[in-house]
Structure formats: structure tokens, C-alpha cells
mmCIF file of C-alpha atoms and ligand atoms in Angstrom:
data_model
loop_
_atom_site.group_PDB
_atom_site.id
_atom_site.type_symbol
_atom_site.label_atom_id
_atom_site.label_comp_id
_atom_site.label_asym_id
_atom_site.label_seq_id
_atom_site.Cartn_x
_atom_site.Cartn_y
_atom_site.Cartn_z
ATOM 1 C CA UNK A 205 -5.581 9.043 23.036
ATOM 2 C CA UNK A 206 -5.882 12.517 23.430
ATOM 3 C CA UNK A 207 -8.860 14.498 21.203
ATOM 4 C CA UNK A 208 -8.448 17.050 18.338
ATOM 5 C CA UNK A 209 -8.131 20.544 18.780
ATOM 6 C CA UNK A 210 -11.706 22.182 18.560
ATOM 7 C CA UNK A 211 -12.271 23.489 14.660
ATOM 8 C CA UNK A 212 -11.276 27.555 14.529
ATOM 9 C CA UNK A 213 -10.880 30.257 11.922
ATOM 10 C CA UNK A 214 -7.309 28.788 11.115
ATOM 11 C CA UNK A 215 -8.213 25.148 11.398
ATOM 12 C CA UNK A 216 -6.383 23.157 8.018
ATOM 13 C CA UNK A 217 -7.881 20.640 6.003
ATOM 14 C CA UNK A 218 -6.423 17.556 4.566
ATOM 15 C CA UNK A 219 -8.728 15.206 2.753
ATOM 16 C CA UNK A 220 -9.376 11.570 1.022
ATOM 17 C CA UNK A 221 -10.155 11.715 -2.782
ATOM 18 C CA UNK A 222 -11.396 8.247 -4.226
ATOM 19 C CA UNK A 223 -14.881 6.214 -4.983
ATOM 20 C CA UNK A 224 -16.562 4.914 -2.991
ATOM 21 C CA UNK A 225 -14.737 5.967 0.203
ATOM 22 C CA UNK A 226 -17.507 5.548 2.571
ATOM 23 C CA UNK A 227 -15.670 2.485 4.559
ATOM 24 C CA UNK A 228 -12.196 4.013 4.158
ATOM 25 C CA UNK A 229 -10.144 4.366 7.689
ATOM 26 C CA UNK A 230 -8.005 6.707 6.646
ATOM 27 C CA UNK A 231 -10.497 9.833 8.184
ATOM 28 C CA UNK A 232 -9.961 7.844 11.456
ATOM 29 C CA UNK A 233 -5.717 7.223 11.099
ATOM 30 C CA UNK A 234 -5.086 10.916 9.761
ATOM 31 C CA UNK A 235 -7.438 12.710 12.754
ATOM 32 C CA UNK A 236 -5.806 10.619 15.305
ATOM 33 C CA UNK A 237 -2.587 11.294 14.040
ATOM 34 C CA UNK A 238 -3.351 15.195 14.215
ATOM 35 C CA UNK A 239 -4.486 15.041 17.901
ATOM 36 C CA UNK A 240 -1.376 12.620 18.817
ATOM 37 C CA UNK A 241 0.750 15.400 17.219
ATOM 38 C CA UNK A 242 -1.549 18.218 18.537
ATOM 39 C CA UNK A 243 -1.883 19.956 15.034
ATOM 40 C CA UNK A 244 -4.631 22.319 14.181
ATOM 41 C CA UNK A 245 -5.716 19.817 11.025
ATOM 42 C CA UNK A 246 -8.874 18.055 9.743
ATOM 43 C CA UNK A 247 -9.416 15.096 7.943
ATOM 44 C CA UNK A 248 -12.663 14.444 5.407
ATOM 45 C CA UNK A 249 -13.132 11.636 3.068
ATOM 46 C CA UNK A 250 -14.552 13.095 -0.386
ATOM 47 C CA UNK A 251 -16.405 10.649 -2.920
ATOM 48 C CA UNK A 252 -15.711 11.754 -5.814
ATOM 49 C CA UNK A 253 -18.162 10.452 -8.564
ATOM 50 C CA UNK A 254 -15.863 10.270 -11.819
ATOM 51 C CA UNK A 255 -12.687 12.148 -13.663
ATOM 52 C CA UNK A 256 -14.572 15.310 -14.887
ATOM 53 C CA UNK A 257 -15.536 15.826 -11.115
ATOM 54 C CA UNK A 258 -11.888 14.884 -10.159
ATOM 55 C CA UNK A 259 -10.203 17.841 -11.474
ATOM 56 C CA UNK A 260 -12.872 20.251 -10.655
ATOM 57 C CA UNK A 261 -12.312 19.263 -6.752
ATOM 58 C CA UNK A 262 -8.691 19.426 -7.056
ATOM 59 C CA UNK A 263 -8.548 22.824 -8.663
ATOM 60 C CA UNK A 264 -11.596 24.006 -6.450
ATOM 61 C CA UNK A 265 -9.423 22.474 -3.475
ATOM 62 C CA UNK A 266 -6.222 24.492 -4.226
ATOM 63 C CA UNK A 267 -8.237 27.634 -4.403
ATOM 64 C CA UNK A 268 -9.708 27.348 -1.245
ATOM 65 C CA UNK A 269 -5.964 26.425 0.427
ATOM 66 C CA UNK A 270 -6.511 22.844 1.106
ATOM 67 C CA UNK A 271 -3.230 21.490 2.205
ATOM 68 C CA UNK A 272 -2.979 17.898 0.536
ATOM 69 C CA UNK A 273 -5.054 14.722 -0.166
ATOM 70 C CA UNK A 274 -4.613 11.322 0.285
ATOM 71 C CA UNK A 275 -5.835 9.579 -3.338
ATOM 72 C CA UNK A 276 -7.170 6.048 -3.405
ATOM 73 C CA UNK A 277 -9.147 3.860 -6.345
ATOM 74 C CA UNK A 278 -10.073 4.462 -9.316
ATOM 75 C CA UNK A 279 -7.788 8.128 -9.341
ATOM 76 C CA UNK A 280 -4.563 7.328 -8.375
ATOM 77 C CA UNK A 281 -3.361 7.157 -11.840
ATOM 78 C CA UNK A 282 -6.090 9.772 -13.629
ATOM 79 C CA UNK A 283 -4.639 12.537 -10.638
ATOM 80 C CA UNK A 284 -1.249 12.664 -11.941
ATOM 81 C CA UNK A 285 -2.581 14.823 -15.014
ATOM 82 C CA UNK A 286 -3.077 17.777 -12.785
ATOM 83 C CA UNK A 287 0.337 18.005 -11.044
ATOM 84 C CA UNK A 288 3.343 20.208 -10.755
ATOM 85 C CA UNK A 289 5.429 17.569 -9.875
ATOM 86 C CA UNK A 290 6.155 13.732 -9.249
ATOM 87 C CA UNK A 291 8.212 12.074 -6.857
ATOM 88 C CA UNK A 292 10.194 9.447 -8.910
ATOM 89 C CA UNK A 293 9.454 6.617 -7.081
ATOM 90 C CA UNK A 294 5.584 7.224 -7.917
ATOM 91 C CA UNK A 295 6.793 7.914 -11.253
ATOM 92 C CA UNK A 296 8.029 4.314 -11.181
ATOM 93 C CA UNK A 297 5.199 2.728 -10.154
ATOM 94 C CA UNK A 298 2.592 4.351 -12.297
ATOM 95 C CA UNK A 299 0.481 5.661 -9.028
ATOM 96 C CA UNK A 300 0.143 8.388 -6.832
ATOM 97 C CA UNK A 301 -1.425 8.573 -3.546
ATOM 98 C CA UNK A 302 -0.469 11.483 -1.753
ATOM 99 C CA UNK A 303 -0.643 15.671 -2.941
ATOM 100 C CA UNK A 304 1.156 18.402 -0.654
ATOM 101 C CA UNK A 305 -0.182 21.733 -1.783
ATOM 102 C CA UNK A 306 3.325 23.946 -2.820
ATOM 103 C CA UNK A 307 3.421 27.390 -3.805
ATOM 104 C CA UNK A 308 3.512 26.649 -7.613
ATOM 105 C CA UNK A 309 0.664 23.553 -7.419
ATOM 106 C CA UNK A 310 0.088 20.081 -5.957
ATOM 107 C CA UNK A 311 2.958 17.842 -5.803
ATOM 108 C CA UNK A 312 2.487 13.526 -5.960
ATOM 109 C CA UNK A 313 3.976 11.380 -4.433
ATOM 110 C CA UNK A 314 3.547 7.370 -3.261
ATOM 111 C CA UNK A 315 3.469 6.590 -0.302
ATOM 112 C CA UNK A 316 2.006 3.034 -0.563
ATOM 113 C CA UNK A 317 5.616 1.492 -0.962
ATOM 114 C CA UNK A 318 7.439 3.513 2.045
ATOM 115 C CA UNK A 319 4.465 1.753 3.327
ATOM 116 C CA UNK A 320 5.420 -1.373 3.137
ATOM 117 C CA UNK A 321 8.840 -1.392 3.481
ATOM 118 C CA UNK A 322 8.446 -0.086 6.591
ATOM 119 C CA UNK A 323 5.599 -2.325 7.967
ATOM 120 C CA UNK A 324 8.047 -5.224 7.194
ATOM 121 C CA UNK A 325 10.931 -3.579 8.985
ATOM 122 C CA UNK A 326 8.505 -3.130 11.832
ATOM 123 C CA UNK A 327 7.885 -6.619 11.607
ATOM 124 C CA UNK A 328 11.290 -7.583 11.214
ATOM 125 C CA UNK A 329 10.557 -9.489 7.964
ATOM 126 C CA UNK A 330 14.173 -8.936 6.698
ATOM 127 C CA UNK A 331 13.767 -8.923 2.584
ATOM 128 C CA UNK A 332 17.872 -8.062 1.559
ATOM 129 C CA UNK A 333 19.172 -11.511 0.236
ATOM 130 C CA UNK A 334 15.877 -13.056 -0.084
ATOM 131 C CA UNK A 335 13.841 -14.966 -2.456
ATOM 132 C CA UNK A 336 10.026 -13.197 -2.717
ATOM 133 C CA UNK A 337 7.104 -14.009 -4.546
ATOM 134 C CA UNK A 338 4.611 -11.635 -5.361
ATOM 135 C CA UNK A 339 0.923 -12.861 -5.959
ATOM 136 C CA UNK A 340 -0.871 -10.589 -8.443
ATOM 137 C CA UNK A 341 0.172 -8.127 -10.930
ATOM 138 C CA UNK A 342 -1.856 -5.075 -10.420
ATOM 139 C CA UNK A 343 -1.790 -1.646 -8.844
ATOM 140 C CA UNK A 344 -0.680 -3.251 -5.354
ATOM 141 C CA UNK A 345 1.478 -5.461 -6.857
ATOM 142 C CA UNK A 346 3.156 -2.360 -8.581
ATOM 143 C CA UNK A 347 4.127 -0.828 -5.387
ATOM 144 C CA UNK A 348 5.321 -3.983 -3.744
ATOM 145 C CA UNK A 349 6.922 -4.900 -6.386
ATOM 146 C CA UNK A 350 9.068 -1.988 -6.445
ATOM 147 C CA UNK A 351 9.451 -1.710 -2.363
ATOM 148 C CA UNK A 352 10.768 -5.245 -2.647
ATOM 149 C CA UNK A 353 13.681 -4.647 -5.144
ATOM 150 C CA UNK A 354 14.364 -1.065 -3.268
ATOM 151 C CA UNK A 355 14.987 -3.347 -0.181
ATOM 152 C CA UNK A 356 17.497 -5.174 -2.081
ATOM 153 C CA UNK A 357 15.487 -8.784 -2.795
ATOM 154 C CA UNK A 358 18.031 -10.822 -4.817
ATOM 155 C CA UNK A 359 15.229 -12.872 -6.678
ATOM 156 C CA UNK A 360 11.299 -12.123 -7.158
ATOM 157 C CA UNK A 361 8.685 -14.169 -9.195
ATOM 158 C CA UNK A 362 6.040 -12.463 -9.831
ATOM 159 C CA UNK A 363 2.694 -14.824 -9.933
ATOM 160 C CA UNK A 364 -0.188 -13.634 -11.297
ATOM 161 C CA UNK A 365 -3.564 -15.119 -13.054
ATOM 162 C CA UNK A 366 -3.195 -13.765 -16.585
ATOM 163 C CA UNK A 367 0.909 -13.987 -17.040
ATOM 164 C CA UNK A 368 1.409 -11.266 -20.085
ATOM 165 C CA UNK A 369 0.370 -9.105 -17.121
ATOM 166 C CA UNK A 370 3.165 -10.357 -14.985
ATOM 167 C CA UNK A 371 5.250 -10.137 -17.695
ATOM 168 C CA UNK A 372 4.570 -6.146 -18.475
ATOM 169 C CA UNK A 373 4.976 -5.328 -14.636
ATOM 170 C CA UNK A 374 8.192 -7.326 -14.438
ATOM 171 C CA UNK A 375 9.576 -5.467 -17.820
ATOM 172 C CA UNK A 376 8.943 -1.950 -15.811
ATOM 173 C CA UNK A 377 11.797 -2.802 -13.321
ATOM 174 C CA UNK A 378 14.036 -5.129 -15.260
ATOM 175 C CA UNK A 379 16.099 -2.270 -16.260
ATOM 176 C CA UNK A 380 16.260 -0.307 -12.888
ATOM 177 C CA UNK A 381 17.072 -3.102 -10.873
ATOM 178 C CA UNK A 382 19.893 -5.250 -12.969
ATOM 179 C CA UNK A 383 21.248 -7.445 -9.554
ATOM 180 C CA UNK A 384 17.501 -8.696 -8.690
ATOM 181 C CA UNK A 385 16.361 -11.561 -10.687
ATOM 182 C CA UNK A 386 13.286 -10.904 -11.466
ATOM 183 C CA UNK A 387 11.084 -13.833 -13.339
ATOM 184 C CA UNK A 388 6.993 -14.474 -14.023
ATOM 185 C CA UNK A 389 4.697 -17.670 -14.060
ATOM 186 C CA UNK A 390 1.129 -17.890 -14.860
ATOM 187 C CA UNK A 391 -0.741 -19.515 -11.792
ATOM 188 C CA UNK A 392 -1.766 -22.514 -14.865
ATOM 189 C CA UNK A 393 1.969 -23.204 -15.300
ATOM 190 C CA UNK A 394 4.197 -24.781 -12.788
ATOM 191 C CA UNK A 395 5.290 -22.091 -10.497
ATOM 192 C CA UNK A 396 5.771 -24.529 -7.394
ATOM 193 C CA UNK A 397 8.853 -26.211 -9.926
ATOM 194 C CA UNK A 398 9.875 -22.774 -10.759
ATOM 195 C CA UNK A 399 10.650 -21.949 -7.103
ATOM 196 C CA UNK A 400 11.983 -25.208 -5.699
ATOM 197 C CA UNK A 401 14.574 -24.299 -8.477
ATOM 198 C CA UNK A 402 15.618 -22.089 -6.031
ATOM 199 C CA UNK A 403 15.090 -23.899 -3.065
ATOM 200 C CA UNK A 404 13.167 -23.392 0.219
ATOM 201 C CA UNK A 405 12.467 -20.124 2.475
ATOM 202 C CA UNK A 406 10.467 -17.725 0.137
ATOM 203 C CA UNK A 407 8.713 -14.617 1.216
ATOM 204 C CA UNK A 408 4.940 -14.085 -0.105
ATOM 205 C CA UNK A 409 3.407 -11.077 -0.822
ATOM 206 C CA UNK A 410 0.297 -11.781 -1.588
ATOM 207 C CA UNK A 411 -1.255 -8.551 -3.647
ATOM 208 C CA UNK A 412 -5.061 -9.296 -4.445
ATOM 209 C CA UNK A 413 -8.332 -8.520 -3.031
ATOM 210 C CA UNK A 414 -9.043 -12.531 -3.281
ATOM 211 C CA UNK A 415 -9.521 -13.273 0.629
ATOM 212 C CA UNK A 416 -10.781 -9.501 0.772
ATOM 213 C CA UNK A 417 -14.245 -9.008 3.140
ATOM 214 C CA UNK A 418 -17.013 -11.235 2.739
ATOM 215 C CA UNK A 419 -15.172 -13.514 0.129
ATOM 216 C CA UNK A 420 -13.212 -14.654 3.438
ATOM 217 C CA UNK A 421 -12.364 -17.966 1.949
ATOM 218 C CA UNK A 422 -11.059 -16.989 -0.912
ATOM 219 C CA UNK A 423 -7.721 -18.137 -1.839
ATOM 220 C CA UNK A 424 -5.727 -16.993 -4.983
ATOM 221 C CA UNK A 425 -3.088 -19.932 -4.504
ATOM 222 C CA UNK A 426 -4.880 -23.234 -3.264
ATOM 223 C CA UNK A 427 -1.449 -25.740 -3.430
ATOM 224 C CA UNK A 428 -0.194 -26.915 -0.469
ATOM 225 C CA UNK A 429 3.217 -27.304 -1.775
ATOM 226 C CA UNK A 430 3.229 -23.813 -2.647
ATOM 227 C CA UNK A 431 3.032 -22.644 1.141
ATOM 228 C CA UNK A 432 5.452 -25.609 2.267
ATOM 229 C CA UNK A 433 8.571 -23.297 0.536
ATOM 230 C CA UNK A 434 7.395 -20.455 2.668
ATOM 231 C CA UNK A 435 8.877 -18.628 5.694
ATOM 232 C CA UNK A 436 6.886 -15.933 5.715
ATOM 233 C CA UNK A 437 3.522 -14.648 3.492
ATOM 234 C CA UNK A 438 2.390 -11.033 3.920
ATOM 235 C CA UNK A 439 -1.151 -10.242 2.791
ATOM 236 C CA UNK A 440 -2.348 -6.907 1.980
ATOM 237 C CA UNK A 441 -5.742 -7.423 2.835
ATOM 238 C CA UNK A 442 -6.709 -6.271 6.974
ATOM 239 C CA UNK A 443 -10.687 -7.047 6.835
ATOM 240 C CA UNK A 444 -10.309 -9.885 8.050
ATOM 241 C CA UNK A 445 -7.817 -9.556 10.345
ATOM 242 C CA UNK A 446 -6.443 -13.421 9.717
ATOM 243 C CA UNK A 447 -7.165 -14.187 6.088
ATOM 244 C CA UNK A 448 -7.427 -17.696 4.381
ATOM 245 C CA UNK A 449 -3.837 -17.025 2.859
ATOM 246 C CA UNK A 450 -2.188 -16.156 6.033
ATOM 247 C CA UNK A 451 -4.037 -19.582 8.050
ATOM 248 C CA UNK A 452 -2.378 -21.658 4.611
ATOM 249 C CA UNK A 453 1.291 -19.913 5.667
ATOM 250 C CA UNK A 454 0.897 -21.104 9.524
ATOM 251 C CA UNK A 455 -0.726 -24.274 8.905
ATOM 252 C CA UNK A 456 2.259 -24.943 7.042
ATOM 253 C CA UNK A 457 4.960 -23.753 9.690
ATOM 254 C CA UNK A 458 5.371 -20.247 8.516
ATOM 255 C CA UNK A 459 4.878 -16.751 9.773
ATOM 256 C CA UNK A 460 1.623 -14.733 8.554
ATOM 257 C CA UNK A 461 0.947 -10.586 8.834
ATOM 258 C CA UNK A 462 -1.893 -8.971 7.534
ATOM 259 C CA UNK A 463 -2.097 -5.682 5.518
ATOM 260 C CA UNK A 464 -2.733 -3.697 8.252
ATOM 261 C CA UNK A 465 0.508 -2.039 9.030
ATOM 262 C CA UNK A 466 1.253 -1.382 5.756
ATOM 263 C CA UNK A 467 -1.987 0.846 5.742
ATOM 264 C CA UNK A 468 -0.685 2.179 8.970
ATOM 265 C CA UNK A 469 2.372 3.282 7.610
ATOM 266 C CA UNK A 470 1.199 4.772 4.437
ATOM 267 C CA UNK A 471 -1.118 7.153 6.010
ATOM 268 C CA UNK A 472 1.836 8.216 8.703
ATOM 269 C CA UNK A 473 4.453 8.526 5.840
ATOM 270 C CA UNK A 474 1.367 11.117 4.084
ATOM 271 C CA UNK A 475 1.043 12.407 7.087
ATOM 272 C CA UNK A 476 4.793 12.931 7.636
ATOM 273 C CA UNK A 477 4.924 14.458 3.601
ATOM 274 C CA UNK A 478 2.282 17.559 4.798
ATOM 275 C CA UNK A 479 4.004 18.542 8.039
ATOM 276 C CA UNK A 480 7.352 17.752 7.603
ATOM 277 C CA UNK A 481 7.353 15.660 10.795
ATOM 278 C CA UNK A 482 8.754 11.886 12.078
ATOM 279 C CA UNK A 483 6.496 9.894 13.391
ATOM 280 C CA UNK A 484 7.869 7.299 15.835
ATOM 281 C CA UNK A 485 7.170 3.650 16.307
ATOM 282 C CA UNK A 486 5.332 4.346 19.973
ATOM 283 C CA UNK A 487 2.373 6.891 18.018
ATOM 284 C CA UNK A 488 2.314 4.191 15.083
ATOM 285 C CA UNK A 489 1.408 0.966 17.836
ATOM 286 C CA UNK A 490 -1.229 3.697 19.554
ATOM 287 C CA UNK A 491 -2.701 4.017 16.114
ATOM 288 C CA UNK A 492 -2.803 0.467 15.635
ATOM 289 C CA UNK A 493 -4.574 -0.795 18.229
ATOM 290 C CA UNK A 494 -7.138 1.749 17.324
ATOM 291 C CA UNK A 495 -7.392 1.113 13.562
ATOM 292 C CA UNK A 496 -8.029 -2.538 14.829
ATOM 293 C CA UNK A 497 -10.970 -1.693 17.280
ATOM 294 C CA UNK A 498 -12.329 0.761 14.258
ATOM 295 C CA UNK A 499 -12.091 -2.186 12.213
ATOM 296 C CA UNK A 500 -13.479 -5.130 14.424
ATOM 297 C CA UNK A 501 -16.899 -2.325 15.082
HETATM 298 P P1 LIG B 179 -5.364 -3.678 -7.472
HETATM 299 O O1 LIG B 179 -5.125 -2.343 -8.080
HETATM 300 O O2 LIG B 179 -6.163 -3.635 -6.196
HETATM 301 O O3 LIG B 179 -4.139 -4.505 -7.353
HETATM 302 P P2 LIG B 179 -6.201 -4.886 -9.943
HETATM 303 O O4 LIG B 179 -5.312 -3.985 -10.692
HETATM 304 O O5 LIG B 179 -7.563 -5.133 -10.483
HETATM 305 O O6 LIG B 179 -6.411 -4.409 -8.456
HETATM 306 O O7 LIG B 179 -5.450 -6.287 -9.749
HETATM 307 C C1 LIG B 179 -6.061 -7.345 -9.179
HETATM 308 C C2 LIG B 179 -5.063 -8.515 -9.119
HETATM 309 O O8 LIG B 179 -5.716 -9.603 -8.513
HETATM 310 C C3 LIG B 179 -4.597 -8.991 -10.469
HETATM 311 O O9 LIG B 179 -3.302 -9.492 -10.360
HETATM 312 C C4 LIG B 179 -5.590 -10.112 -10.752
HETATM 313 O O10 LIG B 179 -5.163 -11.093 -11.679
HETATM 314 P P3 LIG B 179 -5.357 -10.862 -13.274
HETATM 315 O O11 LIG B 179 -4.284 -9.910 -13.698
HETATM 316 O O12 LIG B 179 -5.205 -12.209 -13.858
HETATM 317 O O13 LIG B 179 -6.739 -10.283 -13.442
HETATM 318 C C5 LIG B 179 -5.705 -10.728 -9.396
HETATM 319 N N1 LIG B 179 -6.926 -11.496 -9.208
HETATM 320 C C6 LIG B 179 -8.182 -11.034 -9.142
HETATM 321 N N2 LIG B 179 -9.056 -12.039 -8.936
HETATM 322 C C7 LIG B 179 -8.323 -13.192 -8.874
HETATM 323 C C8 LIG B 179 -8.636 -14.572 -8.648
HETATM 324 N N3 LIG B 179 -9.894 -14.988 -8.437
HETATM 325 N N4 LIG B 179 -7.615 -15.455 -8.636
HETATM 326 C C9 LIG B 179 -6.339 -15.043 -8.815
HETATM 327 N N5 LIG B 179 -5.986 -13.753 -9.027
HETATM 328 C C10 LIG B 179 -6.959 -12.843 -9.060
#
């Protein structure tokens, strides 16, 4: 991998705003991705303690020419108060996760479903046609939720703990996406009956941090019969690399990714936003195979 261009008098920064951010890997994707593309650009995670210190850094940041941020938990809804503009697909979802510094301010956009959709074209997970369920109904499920309709999904159940919270993420893209079905079930009701209704091969998304680092057991769906209608389950989670959920999806004959590309992707789709560049498939497997080793330390 070749090394970053020593830090001069023109050097640009880029930047992570979120808390805590101390175990992030996006200061490790985003300065790899600089030397790969042999820009003159630095990456720094900032821990930002709460709101009030939130829009002093972002103001404080524009002054001082800071070219764009990446924005992670808890700010990625609080940070769209202090922008010129919003893309409309993070208007959509409710979340931003990216600023590019324009001439008039800092402009949001979200990159967290561009993400995804194309971490399951990479993996050839093909979601046009298909029948997907969606495990969880918060900020993650937001963005899969609407990467999965974008791609054209012809039915989605959306699965989560508490249903009324299914049911308010579901009413968010009823209207904008009339040829999807789109239906919710509480994990107490019968959502196995619900999807043998519509027979076999569904594709899981599974959106929680339950199965996240050290809870590595944790499962938010324990029924066998739920992973028996499965073809594929994608979890968001990438610490650890195979989670509980994806060893239920094999153990029952079906293919299992973790979250790991679809961090990949975000951060090059950011990183594509501030330089108005493409980044190919051959940078994005170099970065992989380092995010893994950073990951595995
Ligand atoms: P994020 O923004 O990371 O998605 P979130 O908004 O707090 O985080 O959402 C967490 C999701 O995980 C929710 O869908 C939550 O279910 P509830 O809406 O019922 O709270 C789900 N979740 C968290 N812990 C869970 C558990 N032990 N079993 C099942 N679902 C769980």
C-alpha cells in the first residue's frame, strides 16, 4: 500500500465528528484511501462531547477551511441543523453522514445507503424481485430500509422488537415506494407465518448491534424456522467478523456477509463526495483486506 504524502503548508483536512470515536476505522479507511489516490489529505477522528460543542466545531471547522466530515452517533441527525443543503435521499432517511464544505456552507449527504447497495452488488446479492426482511427499526434500519426499496425489492417486512416502531419507519416509505409491499411484525407475533405466506428464499438484513463485540452470542432472532426461509442474511455488524446471526444463516444452508463492506463502501462513496473521484473495485478489495487486519489487531 503505498504511504501518505508527508503533511505541508497546503496539506487538507477531512475529519470524523461523533462520540466516542476512539475505536472508529474510518481514520484508517479515509488515510489509506488518500495515499491509494495520492491526494495531499488528512484524516482525524474528533470526539465531540455533546450538541453545544457540535456546532461550535462545525462553524470553527468551516472557518479554518476544513474540507468535509464524516458524522457518526449520536449527531447524525442533530448536524443537519447547521446545513446549507441536503441531499434528498438523506432527507429521506432522517440522517446524515457526510459534509462537503461549498462556497455558501456545508452540504449533507448519506452515504450509509450507497453503502450498502453497493456492498451487496459487490457481493452479488441481487435484491430486484426479492422478498427482504429487515431486523430492527432504527437508524440502520432507516438506511437499509430505503437502499432496499431503491434497489427495487418487491416485498420487505420489517421486524423489529417494539412493532409501533416498525410501523412509523415503514409509514416513511409507504408513499415513495407504491410497487414494494412493504409490511411489519413485532418479533412476539408470528412473523415466521407472516413470511411463509410468501414462501421460501428471503433476504435478511439484520440491522442491530445484538451480536455486536463482546455480546458475540447475541442473537436478535433465535427460531430456527426463521433462518430455514433464508437464502441469504446480511449483518451489519464486522467485530466479529462471523457473527452468531450469520453461523444461524449457514447452519441452515444459506449464504452469510458481514457488515464490513458496507462500511467499506460508505467511507469510499464520502470519499468519492469530497474529491469528485471513482473509486474502483481493485482500491476497495486493497482496503479491505486492510480494514480486516486493523480489525483482527
Ligand atoms: P441504530 O441507530 O444503531 O440502529 P437504535 O436506533 O437504538 O440503533 O436501534 C436499535 C435497534 O435494535 C432497534 O430496532 C431495537 O429494537 P427496539 O426498537 O425494540 O428497541 C433493536 N434491538 C436492540 N436490542 C435488541 C434486542 N436485545 N433484541 C432485539 N432487538 C433489539
Amino acid at each position: 500500500m503505498k504511504s501518505n504524502r508527508e503533511i505541508n503548508a497546503r496539506t487538507g483536512l477531512l475529519g470524523l465528528l461523533g462520540h466516542p470515536v476512539a475505536h472508529s476505522v474510518s481514520p484508517y479507511l479515509q488515510n489509506h484511501l488518500a495515499a491509494i489516490c495520492g491526494d495531499d489529505l488528512r484524516y482525524l477522528a474528533f470526539d465531540i462531547e455533546d450538541e453545544e460543542a457540535l456546532e461550535d466545531a462545525i462553524w470553527g471547522a468551516y472557518a479554518m477551511g476544513v474540507k468535509g466530515f464524516n458524522v457518526t452517533v449520536p449527531y447524525k441527525k442533530a448536524v443537519m441543523d447547521y446545513l446549507e443543503q441536503v441531499e434528498e435521499n438523506a432527507l429521506q432517511i432522517g440522517a446524515v453522514n457526510t459534509l462537503k464544505r461549498e462556497a455558501d456552507g456545508w452540504y449533507g449527504y448519506n452515504t450509509d445507503m450507497p453503502g450498502l447497495i453497493r456492498a451487496l452488488h459487490y457481493d452479488k446479492v441481487q435484491i430486484e424481485g426479492k422478498k427482504v426482511v429487515l431486523i430492527g427499526a432504527g437508524g440502520a434500519a432507516n438506511a437499509a430500509l430505503c437502499a432496499v426499496l431503491e434497489m427495487g425489492a418487491a416485498e420487505v417486512l420489517v421486524l423489529n422488537r417494539t412493532r409501533t416502531r416498525a410501523e412509523q419507519l415503514a409509514k416513511r416509505f409507504i408513499v415513495k415506494y407504491p410497487k414494494s409491499r412493504i409490511r411489519t411484525r413485532g418479533m412476539d407475533q408470528d412473523f415466521v407465518g407472516c413470511m411463509r405466506e410468501s414462501g421460501t428464499d428471503w433476504i435478511a438484513l439484520q440491522t442491530t448491534s445484538v451480536g455486536m463485540h463482546p455480546d458475540v452470542n447475541g442473537l436478535a432472532i433465535t427460531e430456527d424456522d426463521f433462518y430455514k426461509l433464508l437464502t441469504v442474511g446480511y449483518d451489519i455488524i464486522f467485530n466479529p467478523a462471523e457473527t452468531a446471526f450469520m453461523k444461524k444463516v449457514e447452519a441452515a444452508g444459506g449464504r452469510a456477509y458481514n457488515g464490513l463492506r458496507m462500511l467499506l463502501f460508505q467511507g469510499i462513496r464520502s470519499y468519492e463526495i469530497w474529491n469528485g473521484v471513482q473509486i474502483g473495485d481493485e482500491a476497495a478489495e486493497e482496503l479491505l483486506q486492510g480494514m480486516r487486519e486493523q480489525i483482527g489487531k
